[in-house]
Tab-separated table of C-alpha atoms in Angstrom:
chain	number	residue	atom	x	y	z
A	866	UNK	CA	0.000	0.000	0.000
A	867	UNK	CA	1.064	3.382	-0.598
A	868	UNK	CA	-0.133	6.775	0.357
A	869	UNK	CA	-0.184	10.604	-1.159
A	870	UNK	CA	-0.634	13.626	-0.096
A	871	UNK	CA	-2.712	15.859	-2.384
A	872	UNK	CA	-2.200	19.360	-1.085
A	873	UNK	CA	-4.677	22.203	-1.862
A	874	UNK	CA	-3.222	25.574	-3.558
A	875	UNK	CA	-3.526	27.112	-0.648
A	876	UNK	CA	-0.995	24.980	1.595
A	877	UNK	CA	1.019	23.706	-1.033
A	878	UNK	CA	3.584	26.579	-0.583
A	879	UNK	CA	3.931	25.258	2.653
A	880	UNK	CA	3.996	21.765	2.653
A	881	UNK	CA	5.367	21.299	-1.078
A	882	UNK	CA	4.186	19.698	-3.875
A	883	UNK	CA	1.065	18.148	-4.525
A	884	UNK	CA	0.006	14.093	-5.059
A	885	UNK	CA	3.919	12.888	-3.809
A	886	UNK	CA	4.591	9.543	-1.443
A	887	UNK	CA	3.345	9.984	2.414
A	888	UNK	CA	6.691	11.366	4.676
A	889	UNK	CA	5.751	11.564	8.557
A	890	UNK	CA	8.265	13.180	9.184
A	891	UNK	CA	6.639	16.713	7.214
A	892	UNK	CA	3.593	16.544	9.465
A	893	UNK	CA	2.465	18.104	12.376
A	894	UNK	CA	-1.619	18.999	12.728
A	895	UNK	CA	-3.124	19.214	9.921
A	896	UNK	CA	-6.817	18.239	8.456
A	897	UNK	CA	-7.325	15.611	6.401
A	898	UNK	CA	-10.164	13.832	3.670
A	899	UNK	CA	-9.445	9.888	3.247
A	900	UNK	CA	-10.270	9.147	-0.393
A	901	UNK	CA	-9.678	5.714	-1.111
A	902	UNK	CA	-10.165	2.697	-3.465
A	903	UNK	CA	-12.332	0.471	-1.042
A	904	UNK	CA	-14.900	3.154	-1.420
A	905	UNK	CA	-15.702	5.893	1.360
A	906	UNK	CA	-14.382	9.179	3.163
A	907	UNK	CA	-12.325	9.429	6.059
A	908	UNK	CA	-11.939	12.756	8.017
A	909	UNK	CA	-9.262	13.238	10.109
A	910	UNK	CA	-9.141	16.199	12.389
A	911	UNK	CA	-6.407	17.960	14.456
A	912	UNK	CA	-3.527	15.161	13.250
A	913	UNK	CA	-0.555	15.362	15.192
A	914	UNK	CA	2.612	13.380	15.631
A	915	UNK	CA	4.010	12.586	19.183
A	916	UNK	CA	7.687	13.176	20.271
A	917	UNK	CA	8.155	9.121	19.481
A	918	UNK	CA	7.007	9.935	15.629
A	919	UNK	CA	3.667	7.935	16.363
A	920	UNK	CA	0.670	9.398	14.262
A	921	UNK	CA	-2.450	10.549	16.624
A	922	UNK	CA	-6.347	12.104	15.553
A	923	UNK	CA	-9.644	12.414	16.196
A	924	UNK	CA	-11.455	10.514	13.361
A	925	UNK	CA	-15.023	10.680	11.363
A	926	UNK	CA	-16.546	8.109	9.958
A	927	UNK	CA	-18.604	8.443	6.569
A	928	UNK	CA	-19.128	4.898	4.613
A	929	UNK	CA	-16.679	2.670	5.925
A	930	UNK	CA	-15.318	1.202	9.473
A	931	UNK	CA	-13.080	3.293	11.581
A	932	UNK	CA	-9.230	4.183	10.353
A	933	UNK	CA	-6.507	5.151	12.429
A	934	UNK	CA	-2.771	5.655	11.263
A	935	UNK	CA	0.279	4.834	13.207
A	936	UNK	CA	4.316	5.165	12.619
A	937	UNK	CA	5.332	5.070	9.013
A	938	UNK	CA	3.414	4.456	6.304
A	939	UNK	CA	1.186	1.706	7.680
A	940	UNK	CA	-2.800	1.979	7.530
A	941	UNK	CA	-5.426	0.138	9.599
A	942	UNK	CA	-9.318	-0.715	9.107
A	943	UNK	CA	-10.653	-1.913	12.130
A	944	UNK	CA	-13.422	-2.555	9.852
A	945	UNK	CA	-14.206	-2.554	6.247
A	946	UNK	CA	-12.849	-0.225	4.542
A	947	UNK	CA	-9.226	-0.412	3.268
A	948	UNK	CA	-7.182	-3.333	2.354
A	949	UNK	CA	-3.491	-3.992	1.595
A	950	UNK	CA	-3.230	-3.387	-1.949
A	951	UNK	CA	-5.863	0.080	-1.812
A	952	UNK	CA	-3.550	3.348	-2.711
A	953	UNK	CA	-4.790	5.991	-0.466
A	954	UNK	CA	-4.743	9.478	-1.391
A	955	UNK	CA	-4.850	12.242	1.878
A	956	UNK	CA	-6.456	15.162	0.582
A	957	UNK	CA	-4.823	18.614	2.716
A	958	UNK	CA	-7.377	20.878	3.207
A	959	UNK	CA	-5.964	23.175	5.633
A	960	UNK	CA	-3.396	23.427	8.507
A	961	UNK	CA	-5.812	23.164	11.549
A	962	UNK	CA	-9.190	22.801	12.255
A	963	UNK	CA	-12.599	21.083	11.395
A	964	UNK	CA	-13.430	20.230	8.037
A	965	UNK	CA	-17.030	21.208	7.440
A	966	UNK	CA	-19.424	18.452	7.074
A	967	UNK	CA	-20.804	19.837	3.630
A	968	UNK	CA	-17.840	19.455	1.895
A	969	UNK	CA	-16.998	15.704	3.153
A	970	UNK	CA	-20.436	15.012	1.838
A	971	UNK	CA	-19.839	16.298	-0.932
A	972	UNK	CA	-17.127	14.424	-1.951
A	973	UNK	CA	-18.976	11.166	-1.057
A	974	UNK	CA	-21.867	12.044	-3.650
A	975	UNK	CA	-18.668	12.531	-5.876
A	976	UNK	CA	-17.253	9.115	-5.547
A	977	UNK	CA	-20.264	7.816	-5.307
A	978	UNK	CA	-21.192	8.682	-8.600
A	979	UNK	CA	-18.548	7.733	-10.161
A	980	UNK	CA	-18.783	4.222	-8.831
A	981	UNK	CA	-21.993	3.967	-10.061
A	982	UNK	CA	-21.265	4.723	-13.864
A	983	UNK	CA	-18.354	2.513	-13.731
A	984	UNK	CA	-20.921	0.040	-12.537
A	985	UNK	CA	-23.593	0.858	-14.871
A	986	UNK	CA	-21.145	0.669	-17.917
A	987	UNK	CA	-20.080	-2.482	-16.624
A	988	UNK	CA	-23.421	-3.832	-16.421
A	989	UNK	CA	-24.450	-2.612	-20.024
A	990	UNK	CA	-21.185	-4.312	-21.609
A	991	UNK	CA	-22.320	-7.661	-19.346
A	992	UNK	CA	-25.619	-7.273	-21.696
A	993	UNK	CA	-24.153	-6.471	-25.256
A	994	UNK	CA	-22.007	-9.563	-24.557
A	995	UNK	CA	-24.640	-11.545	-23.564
A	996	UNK	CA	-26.487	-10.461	-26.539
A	997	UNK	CA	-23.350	-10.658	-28.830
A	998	UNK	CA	-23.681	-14.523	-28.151
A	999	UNK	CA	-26.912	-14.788	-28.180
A	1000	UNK	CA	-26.944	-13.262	-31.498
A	1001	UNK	CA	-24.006	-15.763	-33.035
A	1002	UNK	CA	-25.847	-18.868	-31.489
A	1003	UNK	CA	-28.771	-17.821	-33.657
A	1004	UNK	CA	-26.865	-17.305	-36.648
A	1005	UNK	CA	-27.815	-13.191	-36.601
A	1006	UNK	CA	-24.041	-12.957	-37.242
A	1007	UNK	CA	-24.523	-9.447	-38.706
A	1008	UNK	CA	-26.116	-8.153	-35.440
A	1009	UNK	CA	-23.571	-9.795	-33.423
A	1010	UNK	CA	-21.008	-8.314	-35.459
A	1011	UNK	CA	-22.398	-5.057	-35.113
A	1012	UNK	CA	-22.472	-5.098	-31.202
A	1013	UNK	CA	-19.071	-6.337	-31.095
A	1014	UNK	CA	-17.560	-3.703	-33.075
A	1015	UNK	CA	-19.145	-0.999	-30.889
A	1016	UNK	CA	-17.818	-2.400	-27.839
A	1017	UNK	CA	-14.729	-2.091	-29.357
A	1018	UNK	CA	-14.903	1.614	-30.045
A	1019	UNK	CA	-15.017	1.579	-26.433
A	1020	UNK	CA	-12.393	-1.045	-25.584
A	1021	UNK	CA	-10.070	-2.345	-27.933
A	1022	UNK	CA	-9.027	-5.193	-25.766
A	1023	UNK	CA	-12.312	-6.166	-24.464
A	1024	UNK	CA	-11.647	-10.076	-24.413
A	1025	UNK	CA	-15.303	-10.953	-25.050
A	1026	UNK	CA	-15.743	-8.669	-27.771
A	1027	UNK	CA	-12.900	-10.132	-29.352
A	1028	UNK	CA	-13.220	-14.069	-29.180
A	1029	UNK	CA	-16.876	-13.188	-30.598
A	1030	UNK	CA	-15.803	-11.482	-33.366
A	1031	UNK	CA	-13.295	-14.215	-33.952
A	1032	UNK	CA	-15.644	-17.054	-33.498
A	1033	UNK	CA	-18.102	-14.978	-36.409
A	1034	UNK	CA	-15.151	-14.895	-38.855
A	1035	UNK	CA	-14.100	-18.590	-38.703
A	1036	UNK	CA	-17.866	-19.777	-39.114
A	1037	UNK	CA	-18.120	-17.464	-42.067
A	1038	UNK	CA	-14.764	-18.647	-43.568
A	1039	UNK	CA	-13.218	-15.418	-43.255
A	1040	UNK	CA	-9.384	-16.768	-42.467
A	1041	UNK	CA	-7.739	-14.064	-42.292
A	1042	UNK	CA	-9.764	-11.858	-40.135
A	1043	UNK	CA	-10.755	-14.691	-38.117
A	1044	UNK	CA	-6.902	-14.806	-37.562
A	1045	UNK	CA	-6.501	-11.301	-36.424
A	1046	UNK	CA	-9.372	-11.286	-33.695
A	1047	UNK	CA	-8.450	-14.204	-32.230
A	1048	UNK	CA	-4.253	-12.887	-31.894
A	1049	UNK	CA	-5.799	-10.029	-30.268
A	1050	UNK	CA	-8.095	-12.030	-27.933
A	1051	UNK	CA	-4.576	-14.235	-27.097
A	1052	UNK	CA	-2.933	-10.710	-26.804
A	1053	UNK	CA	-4.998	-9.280	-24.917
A	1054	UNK	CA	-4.524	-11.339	-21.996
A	1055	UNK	CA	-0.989	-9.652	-21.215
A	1056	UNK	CA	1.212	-11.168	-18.520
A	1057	UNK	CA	-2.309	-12.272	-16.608
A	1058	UNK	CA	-2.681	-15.903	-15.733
A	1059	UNK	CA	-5.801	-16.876	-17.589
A	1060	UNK	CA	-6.135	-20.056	-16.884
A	1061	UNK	CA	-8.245	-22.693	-19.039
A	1062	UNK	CA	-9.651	-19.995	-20.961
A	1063	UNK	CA	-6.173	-18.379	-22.470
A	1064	UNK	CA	-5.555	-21.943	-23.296
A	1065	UNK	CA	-8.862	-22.374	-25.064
A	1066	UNK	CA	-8.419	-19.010	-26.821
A	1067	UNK	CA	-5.012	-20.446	-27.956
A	1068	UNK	CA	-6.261	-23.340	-29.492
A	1069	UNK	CA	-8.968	-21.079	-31.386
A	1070	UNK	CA	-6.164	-19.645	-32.816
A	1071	UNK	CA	-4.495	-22.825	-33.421
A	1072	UNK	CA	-7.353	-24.149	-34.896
A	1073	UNK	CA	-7.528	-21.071	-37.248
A	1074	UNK	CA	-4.189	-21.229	-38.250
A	1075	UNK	CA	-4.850	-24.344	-39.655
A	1076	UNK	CA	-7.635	-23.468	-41.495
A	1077	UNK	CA	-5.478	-20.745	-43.194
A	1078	UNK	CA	-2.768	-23.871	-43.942
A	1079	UNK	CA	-0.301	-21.862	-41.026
A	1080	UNK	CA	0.373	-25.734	-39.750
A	1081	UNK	CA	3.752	-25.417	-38.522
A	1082	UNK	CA	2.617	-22.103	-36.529
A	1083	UNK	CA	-0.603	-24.189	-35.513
A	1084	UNK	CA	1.444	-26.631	-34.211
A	1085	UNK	CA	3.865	-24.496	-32.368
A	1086	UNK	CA	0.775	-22.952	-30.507
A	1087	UNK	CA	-0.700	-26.475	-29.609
A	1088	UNK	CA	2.482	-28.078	-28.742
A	1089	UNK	CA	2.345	-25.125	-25.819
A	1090	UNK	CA	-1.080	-25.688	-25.010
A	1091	UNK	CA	-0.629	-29.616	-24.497
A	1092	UNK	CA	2.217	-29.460	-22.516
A	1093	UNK	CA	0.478	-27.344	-20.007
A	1094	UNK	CA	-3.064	-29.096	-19.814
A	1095	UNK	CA	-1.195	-32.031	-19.168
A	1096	UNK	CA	-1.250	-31.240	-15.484
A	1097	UNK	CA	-4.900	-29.963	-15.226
A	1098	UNK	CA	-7.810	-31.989	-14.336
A	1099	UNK	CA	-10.458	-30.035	-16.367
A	1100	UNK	CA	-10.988	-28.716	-20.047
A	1101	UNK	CA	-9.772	-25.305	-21.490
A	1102	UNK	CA	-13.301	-24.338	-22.142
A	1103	UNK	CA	-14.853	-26.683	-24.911
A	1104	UNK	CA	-11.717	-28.387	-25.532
A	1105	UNK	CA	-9.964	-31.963	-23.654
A	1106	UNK	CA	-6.170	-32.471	-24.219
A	1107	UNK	CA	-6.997	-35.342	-26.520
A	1108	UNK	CA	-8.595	-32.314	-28.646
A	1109	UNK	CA	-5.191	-30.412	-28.959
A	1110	UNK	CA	-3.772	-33.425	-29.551
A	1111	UNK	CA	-5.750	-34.293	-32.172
A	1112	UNK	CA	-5.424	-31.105	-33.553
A	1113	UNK	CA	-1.795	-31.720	-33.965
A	1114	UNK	CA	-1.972	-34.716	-35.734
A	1115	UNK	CA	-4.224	-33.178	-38.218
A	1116	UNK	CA	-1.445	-31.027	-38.819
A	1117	UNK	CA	1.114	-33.519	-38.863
A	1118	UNK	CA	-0.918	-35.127	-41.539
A	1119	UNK	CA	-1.402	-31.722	-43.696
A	1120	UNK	CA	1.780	-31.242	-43.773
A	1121	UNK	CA	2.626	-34.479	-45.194
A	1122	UNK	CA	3.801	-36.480	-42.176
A	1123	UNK	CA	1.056	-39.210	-42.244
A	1124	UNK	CA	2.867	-41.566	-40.655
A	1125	UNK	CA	3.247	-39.131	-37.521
A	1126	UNK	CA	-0.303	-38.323	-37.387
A	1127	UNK	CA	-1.616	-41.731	-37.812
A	1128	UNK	CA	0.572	-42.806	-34.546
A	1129	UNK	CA	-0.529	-40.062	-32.856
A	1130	UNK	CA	-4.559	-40.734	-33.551
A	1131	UNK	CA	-4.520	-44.059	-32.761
A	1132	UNK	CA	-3.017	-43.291	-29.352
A	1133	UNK	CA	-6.348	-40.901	-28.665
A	1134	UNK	CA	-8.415	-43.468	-30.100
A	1135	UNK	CA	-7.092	-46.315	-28.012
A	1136	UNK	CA	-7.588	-43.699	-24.934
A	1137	UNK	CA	-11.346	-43.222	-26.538
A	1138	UNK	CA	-13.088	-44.900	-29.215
A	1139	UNK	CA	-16.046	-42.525	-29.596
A	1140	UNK	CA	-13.523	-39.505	-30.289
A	1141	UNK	CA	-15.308	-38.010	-33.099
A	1142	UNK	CA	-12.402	-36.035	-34.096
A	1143	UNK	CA	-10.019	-38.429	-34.126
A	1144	UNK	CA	-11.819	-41.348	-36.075
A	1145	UNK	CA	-12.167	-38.773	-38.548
A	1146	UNK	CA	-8.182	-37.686	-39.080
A	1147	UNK	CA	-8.236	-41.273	-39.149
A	1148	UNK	CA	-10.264	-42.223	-42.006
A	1149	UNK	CA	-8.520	-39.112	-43.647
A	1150	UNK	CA	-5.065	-40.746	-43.587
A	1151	UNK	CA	-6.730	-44.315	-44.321
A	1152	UNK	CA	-8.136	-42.545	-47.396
A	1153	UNK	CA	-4.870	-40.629	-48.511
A	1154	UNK	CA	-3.049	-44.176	-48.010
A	1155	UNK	CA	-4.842	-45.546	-50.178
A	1156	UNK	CA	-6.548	-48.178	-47.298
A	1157	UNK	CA	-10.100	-46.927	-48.848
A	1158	UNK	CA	-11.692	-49.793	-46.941
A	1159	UNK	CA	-10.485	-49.220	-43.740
A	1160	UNK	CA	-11.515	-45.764	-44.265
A	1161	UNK	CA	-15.420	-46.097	-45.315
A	1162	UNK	CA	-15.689	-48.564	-41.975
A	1163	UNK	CA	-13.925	-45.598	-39.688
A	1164	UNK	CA	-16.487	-43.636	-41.870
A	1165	UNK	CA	-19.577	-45.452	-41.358
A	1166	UNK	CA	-18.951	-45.516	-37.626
A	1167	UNK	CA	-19.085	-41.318	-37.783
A	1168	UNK	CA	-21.784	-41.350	-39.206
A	1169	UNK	CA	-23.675	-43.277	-37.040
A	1170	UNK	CA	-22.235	-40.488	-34.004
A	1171	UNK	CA	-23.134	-37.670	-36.457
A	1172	UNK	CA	-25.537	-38.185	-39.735
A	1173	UNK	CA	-24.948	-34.248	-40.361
A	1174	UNK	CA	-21.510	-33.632	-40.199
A	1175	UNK	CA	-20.106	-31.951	-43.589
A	1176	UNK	CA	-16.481	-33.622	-43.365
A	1177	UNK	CA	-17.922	-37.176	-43.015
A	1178	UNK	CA	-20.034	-36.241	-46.263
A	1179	UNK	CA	-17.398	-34.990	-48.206
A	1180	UNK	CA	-14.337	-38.095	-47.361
A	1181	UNK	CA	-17.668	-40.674	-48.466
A	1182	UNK	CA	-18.319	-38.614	-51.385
């Protein structure tokens, strides 16, 4: 935690400048407004500092639990209020005496406001998001377009925005666009640990990459991916391990290695012989061996999971 001193004109020429780190050692009695992140306003009137350096006041409350100060820069809440990682900024409003209740109220209705567009705005992206999806589950892919692009205008790294816009592009074919919403969706995650769902953004990108024949890049990405779901317990969103794997073979195979990619199928489908995706790389590398046989039977057995799938169609035809 750290805290600042914001000094009004009026006492800046005597306590120097304005919005620098807390030093005790500059203070005598002085009148202060608590502004801080946890929400509330803390008054602090007739602050002085003992011979010992220890930090003494009379304190009122408005919004949040009692705070007093003592030696250096260290801040308690005896209730509510502020935590650990809250920066505090002390507002100076003048060398001694009372601040007046009106303008400590004031303030409040100032914060308070704020808090509540930030909340409001929150609460209306929450919705265009929510409709965003709606809208691409329902194939409106124009309207869902639409909404993401304006919440972009606002927030060029909003995440959801992003993977939604990426997710419109690959259904519509759209490579290369597809491509550069989902790098942004990846990028946008920083240095922040996001967990399954980075991972399953990854392997949207992955699986785009392959789309726009990018294999060795695809495989690069999923390569990463596997290696660290092979310690988790759950899915990265939609997508199992077995899936990433899978999705390497595929590009194994596309990239001419079928020997590589049969190997590594038939390890997923020994793991699980209902794994759609895999019984179909399968029957593709059957097929491109020329083991046509073996691949109508691998065939036949997808269809039965899935009567309407478009690849299945297209290796029979």
């Amino acid at each position: 935690m750290k805290i600042y001193l914001h000094y009004d004109s009026d006492v800046q020429a005597e306590f120097g400048p304005s919005d620098t780190e807390l030093d005790v050692s500059s203070l005598n009695e002085c009148t202060f407004i608590f502004q801080f992140n946890g929400g509330g306003v803390e008054v602090i009137t007739n602050f002085f500092l003992d011979q010992y350096g220890n930090k003494f006041g009379s304190t009122g409350v408005l919004g949040t639990g009692d705070v007093g100060l003592v030696g250096g820069d260290k801040v308690l809440a005896t209730s509510g209020g502020l935590k650990e990682k809250d920066d505090v900024f002390v507002f100076v409003k003048s060398r001694v005496g009372e601040v007046k209740r009106e303008e400590v109220v004031k303030e409040v209705v100032k914060e308070a406001a704020k808090k509540d567009v930030t909340k409001e705005v929150k609460k209306e992206l929450k919705r265009d998001v929510k409709k965003a999806k709606d809208h691409f589950e329902a194939k409106r892919y124009k309207k869902a377009r639409v909404l993401c692009e304006g919440m972009l205008k606002g927030d060029k790294g909003n995440r959801d925005a992003l993977r939604i816009l990426g997710d419109i592009h690959f259904r519509n074919g759209k490579w290369e666009r597809s491509l550069e919403a989902y790098k942004k969706t990846v990028k946008s995650w920083g240095a922040a640990d996001g967990g399954d769902m980075l991972l399953s953004d990854k392997i949207s990108l992955a699986r785009c990459m392959m789309k726009a024949a990018q294999y060795e890049a695809a495989l690069d990405v999923l390569e990463e991916v596997a290696d660290a779901m092979k310690t988790m317990t759950r899915k990265a969103g939609e997508y199992s391990l077995d899936d990433a794997v899978i999705f390497m073979a595929v590009c194994h195979k596309e990239m001419g290695k079928l020997v590589e990619s049969a190997a590594i199928t038939e390890m997923i489908i020994k793991r699980d012989q209902a794994h759609f995706a895999g019984l179909l790389n399968y029957a593709d590398i059957a097929a491109r061996m020329g083991k046509h046989q073996d691949a109508v039977g691998i065939l036949m057995r997808c269809i039965v999971m899935d009567q309407q799938n478009e690849e299945v169609k297209r290796l029979l035809g």
